[in-house]
Short mmCIF file of C-alpha atoms and ligand atoms in Angstrom, two decimals:
data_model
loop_
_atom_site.label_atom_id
_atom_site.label_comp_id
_atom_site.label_asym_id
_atom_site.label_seq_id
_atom_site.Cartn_x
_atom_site.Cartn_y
_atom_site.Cartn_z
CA UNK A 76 0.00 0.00 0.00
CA UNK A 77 1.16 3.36 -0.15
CA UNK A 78 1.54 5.93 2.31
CA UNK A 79 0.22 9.60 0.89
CA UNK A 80 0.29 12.20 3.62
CA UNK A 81 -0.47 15.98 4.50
CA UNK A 82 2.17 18.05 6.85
CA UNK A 83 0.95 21.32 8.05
CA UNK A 84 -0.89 21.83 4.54
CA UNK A 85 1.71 20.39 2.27
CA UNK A 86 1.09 17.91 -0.49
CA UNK A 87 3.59 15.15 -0.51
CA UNK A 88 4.30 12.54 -3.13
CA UNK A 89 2.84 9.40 -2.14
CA UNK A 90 5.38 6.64 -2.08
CA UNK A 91 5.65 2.64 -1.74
CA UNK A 92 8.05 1.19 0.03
CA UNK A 93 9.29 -1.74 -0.72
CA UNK A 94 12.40 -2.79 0.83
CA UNK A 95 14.58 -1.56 4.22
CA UNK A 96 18.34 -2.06 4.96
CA UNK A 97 19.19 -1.16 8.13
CA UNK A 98 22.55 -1.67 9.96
CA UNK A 99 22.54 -0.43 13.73
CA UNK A 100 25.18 -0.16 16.44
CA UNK A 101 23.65 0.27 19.76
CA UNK A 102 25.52 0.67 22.71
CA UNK A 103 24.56 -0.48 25.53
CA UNK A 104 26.94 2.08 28.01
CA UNK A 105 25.53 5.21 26.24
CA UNK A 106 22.30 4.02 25.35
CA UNK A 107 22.93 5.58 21.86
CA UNK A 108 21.73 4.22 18.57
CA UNK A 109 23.63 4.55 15.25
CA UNK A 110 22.06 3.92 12.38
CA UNK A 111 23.03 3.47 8.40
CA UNK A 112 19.88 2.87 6.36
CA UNK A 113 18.98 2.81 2.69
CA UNK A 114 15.31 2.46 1.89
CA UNK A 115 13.98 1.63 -1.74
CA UNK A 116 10.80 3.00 -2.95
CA UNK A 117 8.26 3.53 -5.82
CA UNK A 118 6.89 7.07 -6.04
CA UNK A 119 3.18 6.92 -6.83
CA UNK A 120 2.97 10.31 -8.00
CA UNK A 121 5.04 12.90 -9.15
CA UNK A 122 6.33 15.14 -6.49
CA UNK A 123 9.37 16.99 -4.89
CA UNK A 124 8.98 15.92 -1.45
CA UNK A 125 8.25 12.80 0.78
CA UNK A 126 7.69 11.70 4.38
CA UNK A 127 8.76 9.47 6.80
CA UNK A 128 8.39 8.48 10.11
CA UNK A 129 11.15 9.43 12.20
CA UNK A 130 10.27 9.53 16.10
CA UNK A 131 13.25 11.29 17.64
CA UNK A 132 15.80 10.39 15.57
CA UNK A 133 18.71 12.87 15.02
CA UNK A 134 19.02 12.84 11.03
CA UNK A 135 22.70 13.22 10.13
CA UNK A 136 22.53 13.03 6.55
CA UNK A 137 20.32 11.82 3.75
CA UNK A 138 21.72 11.11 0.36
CA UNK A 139 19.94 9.92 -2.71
CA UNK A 140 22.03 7.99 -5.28
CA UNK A 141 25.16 9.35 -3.71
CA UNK A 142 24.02 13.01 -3.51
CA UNK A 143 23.31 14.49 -0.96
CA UNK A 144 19.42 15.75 0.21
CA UNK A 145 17.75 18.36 2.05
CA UNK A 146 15.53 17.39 4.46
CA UNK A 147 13.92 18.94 7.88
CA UNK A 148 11.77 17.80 10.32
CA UNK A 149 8.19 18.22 11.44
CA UNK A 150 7.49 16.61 14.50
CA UNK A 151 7.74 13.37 14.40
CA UNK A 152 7.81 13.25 10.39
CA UNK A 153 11.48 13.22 7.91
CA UNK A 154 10.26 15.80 5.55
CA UNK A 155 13.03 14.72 2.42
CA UNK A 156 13.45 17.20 -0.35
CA UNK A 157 14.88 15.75 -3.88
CA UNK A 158 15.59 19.24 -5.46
CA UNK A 159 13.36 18.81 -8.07
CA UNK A 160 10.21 17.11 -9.15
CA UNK A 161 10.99 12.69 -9.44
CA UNK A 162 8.35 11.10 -11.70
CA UNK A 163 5.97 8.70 -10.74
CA UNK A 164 6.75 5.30 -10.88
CA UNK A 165 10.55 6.49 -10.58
CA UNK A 166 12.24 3.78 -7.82
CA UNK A 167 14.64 5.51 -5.69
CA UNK A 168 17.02 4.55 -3.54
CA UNK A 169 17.82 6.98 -0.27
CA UNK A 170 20.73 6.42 2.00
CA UNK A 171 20.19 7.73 5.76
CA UNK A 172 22.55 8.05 8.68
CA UNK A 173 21.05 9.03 12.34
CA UNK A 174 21.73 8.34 15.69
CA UNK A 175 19.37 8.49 18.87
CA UNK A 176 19.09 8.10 22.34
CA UNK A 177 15.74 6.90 22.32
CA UNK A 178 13.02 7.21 25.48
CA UNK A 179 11.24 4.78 24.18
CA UNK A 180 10.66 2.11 21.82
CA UNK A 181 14.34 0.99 22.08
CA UNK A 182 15.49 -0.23 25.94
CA UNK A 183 18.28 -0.92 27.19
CA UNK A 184 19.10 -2.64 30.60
CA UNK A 185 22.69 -2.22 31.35
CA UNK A 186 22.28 -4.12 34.64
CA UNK A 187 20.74 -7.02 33.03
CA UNK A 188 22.79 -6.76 29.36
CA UNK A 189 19.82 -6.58 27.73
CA UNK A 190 18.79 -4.18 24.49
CA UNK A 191 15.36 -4.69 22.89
CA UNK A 192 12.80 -2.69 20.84
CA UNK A 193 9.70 -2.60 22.26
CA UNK A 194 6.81 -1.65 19.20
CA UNK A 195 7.60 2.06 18.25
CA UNK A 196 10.03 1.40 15.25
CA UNK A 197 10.16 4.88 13.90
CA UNK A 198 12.37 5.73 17.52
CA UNK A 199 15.39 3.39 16.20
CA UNK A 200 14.87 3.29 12.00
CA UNK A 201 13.28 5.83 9.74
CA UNK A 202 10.20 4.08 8.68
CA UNK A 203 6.48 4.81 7.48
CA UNK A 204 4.55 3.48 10.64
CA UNK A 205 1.06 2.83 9.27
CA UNK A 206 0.02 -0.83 9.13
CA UNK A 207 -0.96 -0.90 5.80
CA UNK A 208 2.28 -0.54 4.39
CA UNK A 209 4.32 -3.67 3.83
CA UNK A 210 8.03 -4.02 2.91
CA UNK A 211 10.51 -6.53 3.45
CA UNK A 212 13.77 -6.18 5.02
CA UNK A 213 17.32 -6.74 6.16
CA UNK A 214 18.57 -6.06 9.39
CA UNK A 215 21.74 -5.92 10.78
CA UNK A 216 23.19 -5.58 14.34
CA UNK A 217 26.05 -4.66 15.73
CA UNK A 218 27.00 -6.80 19.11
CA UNK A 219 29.24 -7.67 21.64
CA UNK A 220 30.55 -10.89 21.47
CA UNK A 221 29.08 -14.05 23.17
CA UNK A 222 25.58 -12.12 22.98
CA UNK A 223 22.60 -13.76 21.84
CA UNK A 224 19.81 -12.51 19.46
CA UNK A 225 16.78 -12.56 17.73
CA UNK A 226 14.72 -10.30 15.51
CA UNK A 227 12.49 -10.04 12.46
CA UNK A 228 13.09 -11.88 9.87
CA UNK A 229 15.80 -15.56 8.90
CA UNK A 230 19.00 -15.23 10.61
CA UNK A 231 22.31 -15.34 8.23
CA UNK A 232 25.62 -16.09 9.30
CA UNK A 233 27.30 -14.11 12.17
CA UNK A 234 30.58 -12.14 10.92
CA UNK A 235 33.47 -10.78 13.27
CA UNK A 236 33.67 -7.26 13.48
CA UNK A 237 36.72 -6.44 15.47
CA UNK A 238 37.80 -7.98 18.77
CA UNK A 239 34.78 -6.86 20.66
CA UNK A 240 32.06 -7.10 18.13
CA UNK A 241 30.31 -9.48 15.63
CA UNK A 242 27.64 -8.76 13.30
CA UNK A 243 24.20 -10.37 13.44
CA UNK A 244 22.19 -10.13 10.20
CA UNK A 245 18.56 -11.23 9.42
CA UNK A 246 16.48 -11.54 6.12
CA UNK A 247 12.50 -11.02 5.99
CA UNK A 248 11.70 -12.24 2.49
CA UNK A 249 7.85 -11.47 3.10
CA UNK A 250 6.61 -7.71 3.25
CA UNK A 251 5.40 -7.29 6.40
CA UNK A 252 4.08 -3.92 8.25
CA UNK A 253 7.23 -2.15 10.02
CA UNK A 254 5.16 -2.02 13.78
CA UNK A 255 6.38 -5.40 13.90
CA UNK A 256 10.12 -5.33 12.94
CA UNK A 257 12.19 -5.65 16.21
CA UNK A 258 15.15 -7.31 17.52
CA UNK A 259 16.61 -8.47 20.90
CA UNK A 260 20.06 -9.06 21.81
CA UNK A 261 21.88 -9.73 25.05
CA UNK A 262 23.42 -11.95 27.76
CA UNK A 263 21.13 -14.77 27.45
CA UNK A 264 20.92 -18.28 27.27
CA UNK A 265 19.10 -20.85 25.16
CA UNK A 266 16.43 -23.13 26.53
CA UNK A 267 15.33 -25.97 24.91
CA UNK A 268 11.68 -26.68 24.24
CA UNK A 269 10.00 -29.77 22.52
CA UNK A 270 9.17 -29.33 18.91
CA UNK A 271 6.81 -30.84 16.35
CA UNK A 272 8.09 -29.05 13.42
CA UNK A 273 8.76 -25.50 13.25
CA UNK A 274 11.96 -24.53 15.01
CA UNK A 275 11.68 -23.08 18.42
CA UNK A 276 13.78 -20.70 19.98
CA UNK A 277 13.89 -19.39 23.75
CA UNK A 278 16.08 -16.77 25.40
CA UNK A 279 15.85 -16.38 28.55
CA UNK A 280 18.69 -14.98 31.41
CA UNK A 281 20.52 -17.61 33.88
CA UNK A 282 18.13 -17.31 36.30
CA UNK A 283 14.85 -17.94 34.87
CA UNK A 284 15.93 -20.30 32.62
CA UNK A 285 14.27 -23.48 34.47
CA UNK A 286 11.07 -21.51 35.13
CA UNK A 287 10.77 -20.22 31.59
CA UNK A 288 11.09 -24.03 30.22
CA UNK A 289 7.97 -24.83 32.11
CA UNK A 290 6.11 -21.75 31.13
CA UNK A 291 6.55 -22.26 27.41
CA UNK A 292 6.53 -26.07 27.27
CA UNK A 293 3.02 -25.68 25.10
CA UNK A 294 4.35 -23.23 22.45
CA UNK A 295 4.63 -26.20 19.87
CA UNK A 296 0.84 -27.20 20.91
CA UNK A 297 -0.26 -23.45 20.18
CA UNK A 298 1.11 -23.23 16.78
CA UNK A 299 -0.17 -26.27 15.39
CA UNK A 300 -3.57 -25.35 17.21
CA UNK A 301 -3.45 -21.76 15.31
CA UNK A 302 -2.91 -23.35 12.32
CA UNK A 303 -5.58 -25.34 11.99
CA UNK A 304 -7.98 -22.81 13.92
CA UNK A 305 -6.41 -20.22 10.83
CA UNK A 306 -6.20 -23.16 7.94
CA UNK A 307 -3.14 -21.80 7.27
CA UNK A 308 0.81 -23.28 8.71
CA UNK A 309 2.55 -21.22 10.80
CA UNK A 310 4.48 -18.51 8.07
CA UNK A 311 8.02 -18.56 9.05
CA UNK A 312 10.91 -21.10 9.75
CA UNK A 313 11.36 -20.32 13.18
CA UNK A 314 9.45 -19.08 16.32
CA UNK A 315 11.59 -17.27 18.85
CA UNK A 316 10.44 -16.06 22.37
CA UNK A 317 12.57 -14.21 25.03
CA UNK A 318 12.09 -13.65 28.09
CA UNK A 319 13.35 -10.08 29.14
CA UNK A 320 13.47 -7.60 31.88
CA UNK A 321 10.28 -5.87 31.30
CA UNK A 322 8.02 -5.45 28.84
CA UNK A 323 4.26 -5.58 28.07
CA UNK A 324 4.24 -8.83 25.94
CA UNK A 325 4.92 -7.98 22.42
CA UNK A 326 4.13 -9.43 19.28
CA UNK A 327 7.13 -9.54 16.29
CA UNK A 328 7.28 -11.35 13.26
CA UNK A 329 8.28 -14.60 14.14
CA UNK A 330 9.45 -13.18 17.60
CA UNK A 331 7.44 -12.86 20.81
CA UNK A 332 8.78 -10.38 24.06
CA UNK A 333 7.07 -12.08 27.14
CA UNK A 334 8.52 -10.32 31.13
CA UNK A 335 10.34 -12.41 33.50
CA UNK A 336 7.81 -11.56 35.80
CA UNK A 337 5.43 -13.21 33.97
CA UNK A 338 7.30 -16.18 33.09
CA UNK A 339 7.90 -16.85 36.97
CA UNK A 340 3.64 -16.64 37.43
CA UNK A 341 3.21 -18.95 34.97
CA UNK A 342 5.43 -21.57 36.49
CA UNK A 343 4.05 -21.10 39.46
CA UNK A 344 0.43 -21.26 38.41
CA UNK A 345 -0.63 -18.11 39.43
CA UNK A 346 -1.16 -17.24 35.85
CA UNK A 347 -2.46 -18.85 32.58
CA UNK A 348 -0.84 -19.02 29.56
CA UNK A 349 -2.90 -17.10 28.03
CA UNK A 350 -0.29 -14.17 27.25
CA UNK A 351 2.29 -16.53 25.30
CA UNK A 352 -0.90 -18.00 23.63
CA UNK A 353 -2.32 -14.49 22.47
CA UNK A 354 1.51 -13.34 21.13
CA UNK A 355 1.59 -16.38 18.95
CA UNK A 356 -1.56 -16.09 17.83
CA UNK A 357 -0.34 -12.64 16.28
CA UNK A 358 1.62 -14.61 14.36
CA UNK A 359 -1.80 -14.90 12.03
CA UNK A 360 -3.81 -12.69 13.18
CA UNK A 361 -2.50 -8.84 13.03
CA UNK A 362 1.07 -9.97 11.64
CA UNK A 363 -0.17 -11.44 8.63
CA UNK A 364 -3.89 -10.30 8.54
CA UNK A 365 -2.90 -7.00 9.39
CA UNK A 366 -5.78 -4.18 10.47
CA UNK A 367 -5.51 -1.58 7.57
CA UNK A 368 -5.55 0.93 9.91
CA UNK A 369 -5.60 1.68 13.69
CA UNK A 370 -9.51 2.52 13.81
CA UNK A 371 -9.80 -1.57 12.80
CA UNK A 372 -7.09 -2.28 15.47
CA UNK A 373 -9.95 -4.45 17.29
CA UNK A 374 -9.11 -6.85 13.99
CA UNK A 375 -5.88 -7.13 16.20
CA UNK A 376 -6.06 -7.50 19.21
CA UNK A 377 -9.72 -8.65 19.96
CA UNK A 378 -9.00 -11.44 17.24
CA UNK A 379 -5.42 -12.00 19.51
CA UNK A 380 -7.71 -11.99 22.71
CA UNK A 381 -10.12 -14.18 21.25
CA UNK A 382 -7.74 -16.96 19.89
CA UNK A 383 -5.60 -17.29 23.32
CA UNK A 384 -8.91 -18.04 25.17
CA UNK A 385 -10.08 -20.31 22.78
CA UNK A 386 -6.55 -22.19 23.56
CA UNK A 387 -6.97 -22.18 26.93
CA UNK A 388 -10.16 -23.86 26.29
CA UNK A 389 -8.28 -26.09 24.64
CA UNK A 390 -5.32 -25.90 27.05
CA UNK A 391 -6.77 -25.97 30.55
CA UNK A 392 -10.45 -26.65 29.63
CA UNK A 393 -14.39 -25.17 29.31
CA UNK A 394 -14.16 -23.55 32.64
CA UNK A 395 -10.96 -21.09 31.60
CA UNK A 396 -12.51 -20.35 28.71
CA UNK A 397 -15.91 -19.26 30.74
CA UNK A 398 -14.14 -17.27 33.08
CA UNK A 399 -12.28 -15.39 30.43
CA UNK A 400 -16.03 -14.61 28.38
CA UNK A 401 -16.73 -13.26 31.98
CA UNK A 402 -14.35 -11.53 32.25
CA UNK A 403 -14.66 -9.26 29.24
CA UNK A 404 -18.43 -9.10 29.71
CA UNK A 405 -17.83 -7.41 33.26
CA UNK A 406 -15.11 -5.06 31.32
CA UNK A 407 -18.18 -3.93 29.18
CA UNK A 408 -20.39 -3.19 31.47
CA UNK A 409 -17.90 -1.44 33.25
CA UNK A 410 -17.51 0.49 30.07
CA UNK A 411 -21.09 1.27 30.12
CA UNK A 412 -21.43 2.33 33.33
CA UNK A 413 -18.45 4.75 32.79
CA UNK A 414 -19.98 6.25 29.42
CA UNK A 415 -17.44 5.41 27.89
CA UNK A 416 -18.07 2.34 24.89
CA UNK A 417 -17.17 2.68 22.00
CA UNK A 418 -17.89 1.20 18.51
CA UNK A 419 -14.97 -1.53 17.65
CA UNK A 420 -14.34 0.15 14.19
CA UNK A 421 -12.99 3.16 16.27
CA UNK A 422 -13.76 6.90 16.00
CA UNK A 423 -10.21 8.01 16.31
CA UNK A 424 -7.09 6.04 17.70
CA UNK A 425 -4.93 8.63 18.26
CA UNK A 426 -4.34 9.03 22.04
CA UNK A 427 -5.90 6.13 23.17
CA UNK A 428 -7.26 5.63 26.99
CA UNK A 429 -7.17 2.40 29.13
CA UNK A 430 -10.70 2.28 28.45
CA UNK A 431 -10.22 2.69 24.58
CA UNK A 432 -7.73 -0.08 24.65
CA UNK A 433 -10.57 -2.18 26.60
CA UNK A 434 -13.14 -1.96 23.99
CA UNK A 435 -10.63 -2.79 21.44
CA UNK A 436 -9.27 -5.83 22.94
CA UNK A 437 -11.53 -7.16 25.62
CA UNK A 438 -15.37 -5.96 23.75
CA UNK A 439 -13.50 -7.39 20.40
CA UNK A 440 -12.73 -10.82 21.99
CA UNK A 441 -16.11 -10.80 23.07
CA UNK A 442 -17.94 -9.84 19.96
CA UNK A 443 -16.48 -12.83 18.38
CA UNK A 444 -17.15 -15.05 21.21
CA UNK A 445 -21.29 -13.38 20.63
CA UNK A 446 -20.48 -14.45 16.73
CA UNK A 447 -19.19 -18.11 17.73
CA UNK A 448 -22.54 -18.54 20.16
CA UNK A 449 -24.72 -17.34 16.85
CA UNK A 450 -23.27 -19.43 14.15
CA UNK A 451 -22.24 -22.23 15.84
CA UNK A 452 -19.11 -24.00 15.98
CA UNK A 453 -18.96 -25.32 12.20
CA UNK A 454 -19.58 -22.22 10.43
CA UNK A 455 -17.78 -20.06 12.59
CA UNK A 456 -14.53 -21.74 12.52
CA UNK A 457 -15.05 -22.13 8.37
CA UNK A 458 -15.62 -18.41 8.40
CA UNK A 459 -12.50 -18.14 10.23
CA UNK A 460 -10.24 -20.02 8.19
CA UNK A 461 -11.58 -18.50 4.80
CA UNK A 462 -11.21 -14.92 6.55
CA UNK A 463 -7.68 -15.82 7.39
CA UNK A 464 -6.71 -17.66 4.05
CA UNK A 465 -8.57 -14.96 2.03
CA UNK A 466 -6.53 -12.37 3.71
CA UNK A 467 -3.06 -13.43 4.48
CA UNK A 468 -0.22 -11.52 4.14
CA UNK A 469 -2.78 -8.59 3.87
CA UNK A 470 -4.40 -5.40 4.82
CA UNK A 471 -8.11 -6.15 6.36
CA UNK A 472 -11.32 -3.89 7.61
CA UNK A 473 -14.21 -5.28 9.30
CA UNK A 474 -15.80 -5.25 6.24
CA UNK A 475 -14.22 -8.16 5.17
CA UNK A 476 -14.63 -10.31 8.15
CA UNK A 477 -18.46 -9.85 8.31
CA UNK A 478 -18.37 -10.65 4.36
CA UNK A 479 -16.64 -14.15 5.11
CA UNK A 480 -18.89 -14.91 8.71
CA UNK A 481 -22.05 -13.70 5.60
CA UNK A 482 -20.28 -16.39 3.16
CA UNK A 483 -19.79 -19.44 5.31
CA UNK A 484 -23.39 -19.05 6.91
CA UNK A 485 -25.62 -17.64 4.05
CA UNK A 486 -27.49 -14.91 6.69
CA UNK A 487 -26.92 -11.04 6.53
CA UNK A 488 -24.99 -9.89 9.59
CA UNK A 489 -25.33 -6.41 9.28
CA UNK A 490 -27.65 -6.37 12.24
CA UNK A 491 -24.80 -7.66 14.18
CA UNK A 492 -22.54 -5.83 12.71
CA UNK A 493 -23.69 -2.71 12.77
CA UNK A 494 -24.78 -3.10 16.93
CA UNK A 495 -21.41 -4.65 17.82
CA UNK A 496 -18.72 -2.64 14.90
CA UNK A 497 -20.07 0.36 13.95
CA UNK A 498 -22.13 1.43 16.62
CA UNK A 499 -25.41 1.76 14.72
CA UNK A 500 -28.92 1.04 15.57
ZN1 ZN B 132 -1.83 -8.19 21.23
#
């Protein structure tokens, strides 16, 4: 897709992009980022100037074909200036150096050796954020020795850099939206898990390694479950997990974030799964049926939501499924009785609240738990699986999975629909 946009009143060229190199250095005594990028893209429209996303990067230089370009910032957006009207169609090739000491969106724990990107790309690579635009990418890192790491995309072979340093490289083949491109790296250790198939990875420091074997010991259950439940395989050679010093739980492609702290609940039963089951089922749903854009984020993360109670059904039986219905139910009608619901297809998802986050993820779970209880288990699940095959690797609105739940039961939905997604009567 493309990404067309308006900065305080100016017309910029639309653009594609369709590939990312990016080679970073991040240090982990400084907590400075340097950054060498070249991005390839197809201009869709004649035009002088083009934006990026560029959080707080400091721009050093940006050259195009070996020249070098004006650019200037606005906000958060890399306002690049060729000199001169490109063409349409024209692919060009731009060449960006930056550094940062990012806030956010890149971490670093010195204490632990840990450096990880937690969603926010645009704070550690110059990128166009919005979800609709795929490209693919090659990464490449810049660590100390004896490190470990994963991120986005195949690993390729590991080359010396000088006594200290080696450099980690990875390829993603398949286009994917740049929210999810992310790395970790650090002092960690590998734990094994069992497989059935698709390569497993787990990172985890010395001492939650035991605990984090337990916790995860169902990963290769959950991706053959999400298969089938999607009716597609799990899309990528590998599935990696760490298990880092904080973080939210975060969804990559073929890389999930999970905390310590959780990891320790989970081996000692105090909490569900649930978390590492709703991360992998990203993996489908929102990595590879991707919400066009963030007013359909509810195609996300209710989906997400949805799935990793439906594996705990699966996982730890009816009654954990039950309580999790119940619990989003009680979330709605807490909703209510705050005026504060909202439609799923949302209004505006610019600053969202804890409450706009609730409607997105826990109302969305339930509206497709209210769609499973209509249609019934059959139909549903066929919906499901031509929804997900019909869209993979692509952009979706809620439009299209009400036309595939319409397909695989032969009954207009719209009442639904409407009451549930768009908020009308
Ligand atoms: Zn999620």
């Amino acid at each position: 897709m493309f990404a067309a946009m308006l900065v305080a009143g100016l017309v910029l060229a639309p653009f594609d992009v369709r590939h990312y190199a990016v080679r970073l250095e991040p240090d982990l005594a400084t907590q400075v980022v340097r950054g060498e990028e070249r991005i390839d893209l197809a201009l869709l429209a004649s035009g002088r100037e083009i934006a990026f996303d560029a959080g707080a990067l400091e721009v050093d230089r940006v050259r195009l074909h070996g020249r070098d370009l004006q650019f200037r910032r606005d906000g958060k957006k890399l306002i690049v200036d060729f000199g001169s009207d490109q063409p349409a169609r024209k692919t060009l090739s731009l060449e960006v150096r930056y550094h940062a000491a990012p806030k956010y969106g890149l971490e670093f724990h010195p204490e632990q050796r840990q450096i990880y990107t937690i969603f926010s790309t645009s704070q550690w690579m110059v990128a166009v954020d919005a979800p609709s635009e795929r490209a693919t990418l090659d990464l490449a890192l810049v660590l100390p020795k004896a490190w470990s790491a994963l991120a986005t995309g195949d690993e390729q072979l590991v080359a010396h850099v000088d006594r200290e340093h080696d450099l980690h490289r990875w390829h993603l083949a398949t286009p994917m939206p740049s929210y999810i491109y992310g790395f970790v790296a650090g002092a960690f250790r590998r734990a094994d898990l069992p497989e059935t198939g698709t390569k497993l990875d787990l990172l985890v420091d010395d001492a939650h390694a035991q605990q984090a074997r337990g916790a995860f010991a169902a990963t290769a259950d959950m991706l053959s479950f999400f298969a089938d439940k999607a009716g597609v395989p799990y899309p990528h050679r590998r599935y990696g997990q760490v298990v880092v010093t904080d973080t939210i739980g975060q969804e990559m492609a073929g890389l999930s974030l999970l905390s310590n702290d959780y990891a320790e609940k989970v081996a000692s039963g105090e909490r569900t799964v649930g978390l590492i089951a709703h991360e992998a089922a990203h993996q489908w749903w929102g990595n590879a049926v991707t919400c066009r854009d963030w007013n359909e984020f509810w195609l996300n993360e209710g989906m997400a939501t949805f799935m990793a109670a439906v594996y705990l059904q699966h996982h730890d039986g009816e009654a954990a499924y039950a309580e999790a219905v119940k619990g989003w139910r009680a979330r709605i009608d807490a909703l209510r009785a705050k005026g504060v619901d909202k439609p799923l297809v949302f209004p505006d998802w610019n600053k969202p609240s804890g409450d706009d986050r609730a409607v997105v993820y826990q109302k969305g779970a339930y509206f497709l738990h209210v769609l499973r209880g209509e249609l019934g288990e059959t139909v549903f699940w066929s919906a499901i699986r031509d929804y997900t095959r019909g869209h993979f690797n692509a952009s979706v609105q809620t439009r299209d999975l009400q036309q595939a739940m319409e397909r695989a039961s032969g009954r207009d939905l719209s009442a639904l629909f409407n009451q549930w997604a768009y908020g009308k009567r």
